[in-house]
PDB file of C-alpha atoms in Angstrom:
ATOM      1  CA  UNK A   1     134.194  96.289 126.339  1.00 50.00           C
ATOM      2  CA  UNK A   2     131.747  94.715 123.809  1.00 50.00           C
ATOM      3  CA  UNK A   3     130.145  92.436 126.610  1.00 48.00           C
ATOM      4  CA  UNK A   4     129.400  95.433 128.453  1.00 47.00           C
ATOM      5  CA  UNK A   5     127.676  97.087 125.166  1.00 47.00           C
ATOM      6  CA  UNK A   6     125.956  93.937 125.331  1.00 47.00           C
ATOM      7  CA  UNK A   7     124.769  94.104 128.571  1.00 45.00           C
ATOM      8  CA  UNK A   8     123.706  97.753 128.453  1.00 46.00           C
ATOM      9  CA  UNK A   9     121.840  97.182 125.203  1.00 46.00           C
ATOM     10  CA  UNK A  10     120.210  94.071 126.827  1.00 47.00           C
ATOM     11  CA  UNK A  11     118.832  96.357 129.972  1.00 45.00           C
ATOM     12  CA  UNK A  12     117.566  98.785 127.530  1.00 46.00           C
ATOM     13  CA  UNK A  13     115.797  96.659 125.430  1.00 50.00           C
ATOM     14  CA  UNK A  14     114.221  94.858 129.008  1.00 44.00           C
ATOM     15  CA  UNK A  15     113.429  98.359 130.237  1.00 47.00           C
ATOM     16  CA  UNK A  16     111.148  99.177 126.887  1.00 45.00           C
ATOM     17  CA  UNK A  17     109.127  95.959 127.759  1.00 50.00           C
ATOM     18  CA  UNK A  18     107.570  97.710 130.528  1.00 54.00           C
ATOM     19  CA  UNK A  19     104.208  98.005 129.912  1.00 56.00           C
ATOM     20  CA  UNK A  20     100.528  99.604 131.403  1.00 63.00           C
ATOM     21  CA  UNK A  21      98.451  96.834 130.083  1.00 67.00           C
ATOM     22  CA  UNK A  22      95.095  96.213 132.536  1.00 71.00           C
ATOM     23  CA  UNK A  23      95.436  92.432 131.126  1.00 68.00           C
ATOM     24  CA  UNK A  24      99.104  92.120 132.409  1.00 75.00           C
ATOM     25  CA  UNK A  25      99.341  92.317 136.494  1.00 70.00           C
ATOM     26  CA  UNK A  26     102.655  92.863 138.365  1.00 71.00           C
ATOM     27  CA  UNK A  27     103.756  89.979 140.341  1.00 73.00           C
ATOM     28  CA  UNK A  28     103.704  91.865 143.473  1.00 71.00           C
ATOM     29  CA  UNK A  29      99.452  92.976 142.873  1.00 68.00           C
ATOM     30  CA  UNK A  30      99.101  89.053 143.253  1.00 75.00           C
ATOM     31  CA  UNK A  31      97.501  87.895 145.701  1.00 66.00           C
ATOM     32  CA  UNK A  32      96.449  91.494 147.220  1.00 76.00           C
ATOM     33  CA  UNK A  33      92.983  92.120 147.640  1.00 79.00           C
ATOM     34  CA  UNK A  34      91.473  94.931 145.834  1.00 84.00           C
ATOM     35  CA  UNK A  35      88.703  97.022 145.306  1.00 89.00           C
ATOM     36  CA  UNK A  36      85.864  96.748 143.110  1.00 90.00           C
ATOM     37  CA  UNK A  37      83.281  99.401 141.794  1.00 93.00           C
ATOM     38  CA  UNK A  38      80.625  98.956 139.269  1.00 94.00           C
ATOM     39  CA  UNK A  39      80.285 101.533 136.441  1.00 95.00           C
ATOM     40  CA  UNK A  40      79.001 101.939 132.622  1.00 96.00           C
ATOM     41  CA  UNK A  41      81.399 103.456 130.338  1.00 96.00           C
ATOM     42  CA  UNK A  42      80.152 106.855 128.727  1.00 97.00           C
ATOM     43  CA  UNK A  43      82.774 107.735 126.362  1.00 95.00           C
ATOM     44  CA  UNK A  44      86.097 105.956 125.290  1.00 93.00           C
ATOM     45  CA  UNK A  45      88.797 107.890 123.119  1.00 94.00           C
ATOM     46  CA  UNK A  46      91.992 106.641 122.200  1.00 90.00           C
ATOM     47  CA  UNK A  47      94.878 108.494 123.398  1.00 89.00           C
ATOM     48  CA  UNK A  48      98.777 107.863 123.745  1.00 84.00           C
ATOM     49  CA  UNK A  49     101.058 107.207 126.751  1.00 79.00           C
ATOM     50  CA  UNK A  50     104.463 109.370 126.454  1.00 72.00           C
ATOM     51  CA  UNK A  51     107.428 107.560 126.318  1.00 69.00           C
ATOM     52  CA  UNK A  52     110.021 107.095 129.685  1.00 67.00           C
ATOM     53  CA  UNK A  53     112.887 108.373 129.468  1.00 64.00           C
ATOM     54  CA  UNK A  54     115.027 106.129 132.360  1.00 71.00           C
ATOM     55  CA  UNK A  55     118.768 106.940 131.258  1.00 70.00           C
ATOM     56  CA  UNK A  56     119.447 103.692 130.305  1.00 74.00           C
ATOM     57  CA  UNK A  57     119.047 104.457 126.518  1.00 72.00           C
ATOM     58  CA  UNK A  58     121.080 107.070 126.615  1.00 67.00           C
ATOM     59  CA  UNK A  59     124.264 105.544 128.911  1.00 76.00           C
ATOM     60  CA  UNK A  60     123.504 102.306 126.178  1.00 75.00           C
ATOM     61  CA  UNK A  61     123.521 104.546 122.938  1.00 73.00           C
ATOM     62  CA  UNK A  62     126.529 106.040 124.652  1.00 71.00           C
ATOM     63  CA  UNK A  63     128.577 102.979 125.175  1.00 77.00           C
ATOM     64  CA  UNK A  64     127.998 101.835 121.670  1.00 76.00           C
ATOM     65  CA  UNK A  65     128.664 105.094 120.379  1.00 71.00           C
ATOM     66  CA  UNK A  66     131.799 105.987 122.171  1.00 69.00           C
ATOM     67  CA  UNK A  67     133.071 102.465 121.131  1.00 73.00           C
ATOM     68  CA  UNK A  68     132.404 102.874 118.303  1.00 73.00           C
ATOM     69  CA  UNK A  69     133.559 105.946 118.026  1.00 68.00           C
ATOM     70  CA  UNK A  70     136.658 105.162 119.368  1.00 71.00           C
ATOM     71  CA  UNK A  71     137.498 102.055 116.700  1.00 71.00           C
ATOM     72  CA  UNK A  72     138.308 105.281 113.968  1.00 74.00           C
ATOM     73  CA  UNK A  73     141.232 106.754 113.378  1.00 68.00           C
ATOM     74  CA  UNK A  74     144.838 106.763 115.037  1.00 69.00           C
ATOM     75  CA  UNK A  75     144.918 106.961 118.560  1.00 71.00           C
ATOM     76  CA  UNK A  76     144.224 111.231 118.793  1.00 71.00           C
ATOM     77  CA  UNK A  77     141.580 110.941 116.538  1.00 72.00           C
ATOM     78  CA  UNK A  78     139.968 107.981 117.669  1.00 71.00           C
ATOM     79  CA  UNK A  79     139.621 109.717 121.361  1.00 71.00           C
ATOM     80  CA  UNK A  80     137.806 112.753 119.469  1.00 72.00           C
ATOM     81  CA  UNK A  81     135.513 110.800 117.513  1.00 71.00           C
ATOM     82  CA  UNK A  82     134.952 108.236 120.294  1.00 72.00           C
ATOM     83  CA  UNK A  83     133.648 111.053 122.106  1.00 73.00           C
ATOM     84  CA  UNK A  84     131.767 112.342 119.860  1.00 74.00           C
ATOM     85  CA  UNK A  85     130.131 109.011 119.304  1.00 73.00           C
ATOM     86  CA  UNK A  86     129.759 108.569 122.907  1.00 74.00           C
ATOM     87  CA  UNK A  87     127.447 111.831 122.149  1.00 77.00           C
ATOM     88  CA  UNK A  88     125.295 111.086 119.477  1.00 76.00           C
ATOM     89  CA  UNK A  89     124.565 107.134 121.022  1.00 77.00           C
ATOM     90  CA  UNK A  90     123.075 108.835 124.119  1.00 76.00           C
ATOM     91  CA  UNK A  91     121.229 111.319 121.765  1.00 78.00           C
ATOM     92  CA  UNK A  92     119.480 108.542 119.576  1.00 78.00           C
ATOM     93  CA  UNK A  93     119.637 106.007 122.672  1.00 77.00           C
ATOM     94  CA  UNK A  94     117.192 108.121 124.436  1.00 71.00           C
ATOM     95  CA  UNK A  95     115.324 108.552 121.539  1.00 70.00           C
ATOM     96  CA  UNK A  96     114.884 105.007 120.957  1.00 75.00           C
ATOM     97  CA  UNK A  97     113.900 104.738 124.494  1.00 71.00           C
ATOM     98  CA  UNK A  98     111.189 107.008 124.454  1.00 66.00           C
ATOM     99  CA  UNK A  99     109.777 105.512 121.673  1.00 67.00           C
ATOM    100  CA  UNK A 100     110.235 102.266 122.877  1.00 67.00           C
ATOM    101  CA  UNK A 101     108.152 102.989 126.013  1.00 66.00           C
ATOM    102  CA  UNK A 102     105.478 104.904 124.408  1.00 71.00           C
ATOM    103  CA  UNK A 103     102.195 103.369 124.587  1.00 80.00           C
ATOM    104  CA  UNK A 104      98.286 103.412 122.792  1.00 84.00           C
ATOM    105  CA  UNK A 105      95.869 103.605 125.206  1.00 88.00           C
ATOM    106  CA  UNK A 106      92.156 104.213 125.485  1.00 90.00           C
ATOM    107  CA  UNK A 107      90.480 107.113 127.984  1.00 93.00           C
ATOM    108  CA  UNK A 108      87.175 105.831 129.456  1.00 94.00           C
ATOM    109  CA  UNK A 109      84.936 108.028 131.052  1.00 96.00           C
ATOM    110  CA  UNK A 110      82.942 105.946 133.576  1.00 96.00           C
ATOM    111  CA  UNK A 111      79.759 106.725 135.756  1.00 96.00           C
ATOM    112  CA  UNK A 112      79.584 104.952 139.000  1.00 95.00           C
ATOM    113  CA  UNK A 113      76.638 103.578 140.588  1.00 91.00           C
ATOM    114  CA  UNK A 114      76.526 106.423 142.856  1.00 92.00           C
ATOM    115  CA  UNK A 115      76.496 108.891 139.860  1.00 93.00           C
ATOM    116  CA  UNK A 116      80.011 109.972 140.548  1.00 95.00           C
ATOM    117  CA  UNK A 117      82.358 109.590 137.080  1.00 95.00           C
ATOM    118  CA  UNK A 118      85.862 109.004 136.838  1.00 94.00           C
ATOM    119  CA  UNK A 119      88.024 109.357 134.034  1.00 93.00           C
ATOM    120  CA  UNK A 120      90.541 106.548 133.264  1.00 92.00           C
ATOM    121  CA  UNK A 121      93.733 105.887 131.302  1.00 91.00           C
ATOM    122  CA  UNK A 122      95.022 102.748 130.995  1.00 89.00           C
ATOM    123  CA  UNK A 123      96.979 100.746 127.806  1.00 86.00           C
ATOM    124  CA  UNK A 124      95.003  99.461 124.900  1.00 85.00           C
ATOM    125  CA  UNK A 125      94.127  95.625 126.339  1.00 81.00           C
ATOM    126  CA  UNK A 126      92.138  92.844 124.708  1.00 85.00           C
ATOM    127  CA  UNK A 127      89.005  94.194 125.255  1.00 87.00           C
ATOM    128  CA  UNK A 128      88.059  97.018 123.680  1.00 90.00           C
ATOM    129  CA  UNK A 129      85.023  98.496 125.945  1.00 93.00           C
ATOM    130  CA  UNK A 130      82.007 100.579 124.439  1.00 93.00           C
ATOM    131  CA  UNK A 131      80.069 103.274 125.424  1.00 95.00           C
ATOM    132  CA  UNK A 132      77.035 101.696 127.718  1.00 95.00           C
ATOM    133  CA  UNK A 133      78.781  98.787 128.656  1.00 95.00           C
ATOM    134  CA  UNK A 134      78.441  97.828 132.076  1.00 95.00           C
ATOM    135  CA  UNK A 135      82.364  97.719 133.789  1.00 95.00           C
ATOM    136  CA  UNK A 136      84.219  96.708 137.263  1.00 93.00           C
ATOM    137  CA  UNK A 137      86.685  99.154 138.503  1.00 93.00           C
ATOM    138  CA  UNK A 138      89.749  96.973 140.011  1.00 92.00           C
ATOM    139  CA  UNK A 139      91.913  99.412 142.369  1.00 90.00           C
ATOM    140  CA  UNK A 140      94.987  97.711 143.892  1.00 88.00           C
ATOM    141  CA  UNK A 141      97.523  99.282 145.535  1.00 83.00           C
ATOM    142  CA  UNK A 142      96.338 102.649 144.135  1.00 84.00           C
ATOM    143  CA  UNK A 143      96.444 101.281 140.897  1.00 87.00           C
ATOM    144  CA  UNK A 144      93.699 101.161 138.896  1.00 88.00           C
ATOM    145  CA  UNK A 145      92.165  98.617 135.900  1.00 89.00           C
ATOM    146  CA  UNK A 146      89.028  98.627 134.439  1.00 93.00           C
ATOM    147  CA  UNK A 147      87.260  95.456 132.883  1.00 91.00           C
ATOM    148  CA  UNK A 148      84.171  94.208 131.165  1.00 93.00           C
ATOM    149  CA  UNK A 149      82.059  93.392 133.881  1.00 92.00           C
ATOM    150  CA  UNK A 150      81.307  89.512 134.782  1.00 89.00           C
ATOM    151  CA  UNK A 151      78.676  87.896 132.724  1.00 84.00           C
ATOM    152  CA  UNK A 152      75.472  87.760 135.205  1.00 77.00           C
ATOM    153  CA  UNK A 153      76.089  91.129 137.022  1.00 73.00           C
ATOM    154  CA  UNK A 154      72.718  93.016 137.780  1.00 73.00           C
ATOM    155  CA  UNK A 155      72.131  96.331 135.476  1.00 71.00           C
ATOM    156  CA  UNK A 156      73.125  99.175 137.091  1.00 66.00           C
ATOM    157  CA  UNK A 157      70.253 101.541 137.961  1.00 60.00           C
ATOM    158  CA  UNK A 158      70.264 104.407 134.800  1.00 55.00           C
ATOM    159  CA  UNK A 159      72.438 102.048 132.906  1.00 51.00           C
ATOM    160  CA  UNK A 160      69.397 101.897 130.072  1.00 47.00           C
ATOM    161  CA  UNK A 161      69.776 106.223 130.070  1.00 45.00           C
ATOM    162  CA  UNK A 162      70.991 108.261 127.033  1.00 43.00           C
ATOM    163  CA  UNK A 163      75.194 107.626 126.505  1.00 48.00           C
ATOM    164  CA  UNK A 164      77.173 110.744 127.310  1.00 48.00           C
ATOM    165  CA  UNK A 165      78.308 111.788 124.341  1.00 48.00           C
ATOM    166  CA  UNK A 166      81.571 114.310 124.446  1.00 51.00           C
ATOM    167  CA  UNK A 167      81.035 116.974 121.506  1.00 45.00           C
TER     168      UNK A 167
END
């Protein structure tokens, strides 16, 4: 019973390392082309990424609970209070696994060359991008990144014009 604690508790803890990061790319993106639009960045603000909420927090906070839950007592009690264990673990597991998942993240508000804008979320990287500065749009698989654009990359026409500035 404890090696399967152990392996719940290890899925859980794999599950939280999931991550949104434009500097990490899923194995399966390699090697795809994608897209690539030019933009300048009018605004950034930070914002937050809500926590997932996959089960397995819960069914591991359960297991651990209800075991040890049911280590208590004589043999009636120990079936009460392993249930009620069983309870409370997937209570805080899920917890723990929505706070686990959550993420910082940055909006940027981008204007194309075009003159069309988009709004993107995507986790806090290592960049950390600035209104004005000129950007490439990466879209793969209908997922999109945005990055500092490459050293050498022509100004965008109206890139010199006044930064939007949200009130």
């Amino acid at each position: 019973m404890k090696k399967i604690a152990l392996s719940v508790l290890v899925l859980a803890s794999l599950a939280a390392c999931s991550t949104t990061s434009p500097d990490v790319i899923k194995r399966e993106d390699a090697q795809r082309m994608s897209t690539v639009q030019d933009g300048v960045v009018l605004s950034t603000r930070p914002v937050k990424v809500e926590g997932s909420q996959s089960g397995i927090g819960g069914v591991a906070g359960g297991v651990v609970g209800g075991v040890a839950g049911s280590s208590v007592g004589g043999k009636r009690e120990s079936v009460v209070v392993g249930v009620l264990g069983a309870v409370a673990g997937a209570v805080v597991g899920n917890a723990i696994e929505k706070a686990g998942t959550q993420e910082e993240a940055v909006e940027l508000l981008i204007q194309l060359k075009n003159g069309d804008r988009r709004a993107i979320v995507q986790a806090k990287g290592n960049e950390t991008l600035q209104p004005g500065e000129q950007v490439i749009i990466v879209t793969t698989g209908g997922k999109v990144r945005v990055t500092r654009a490459p050293a050498g990359t022509p100004p965008m026409a109206g890139a010199s014009a006044p930064v939007y500035s949200p009130r």
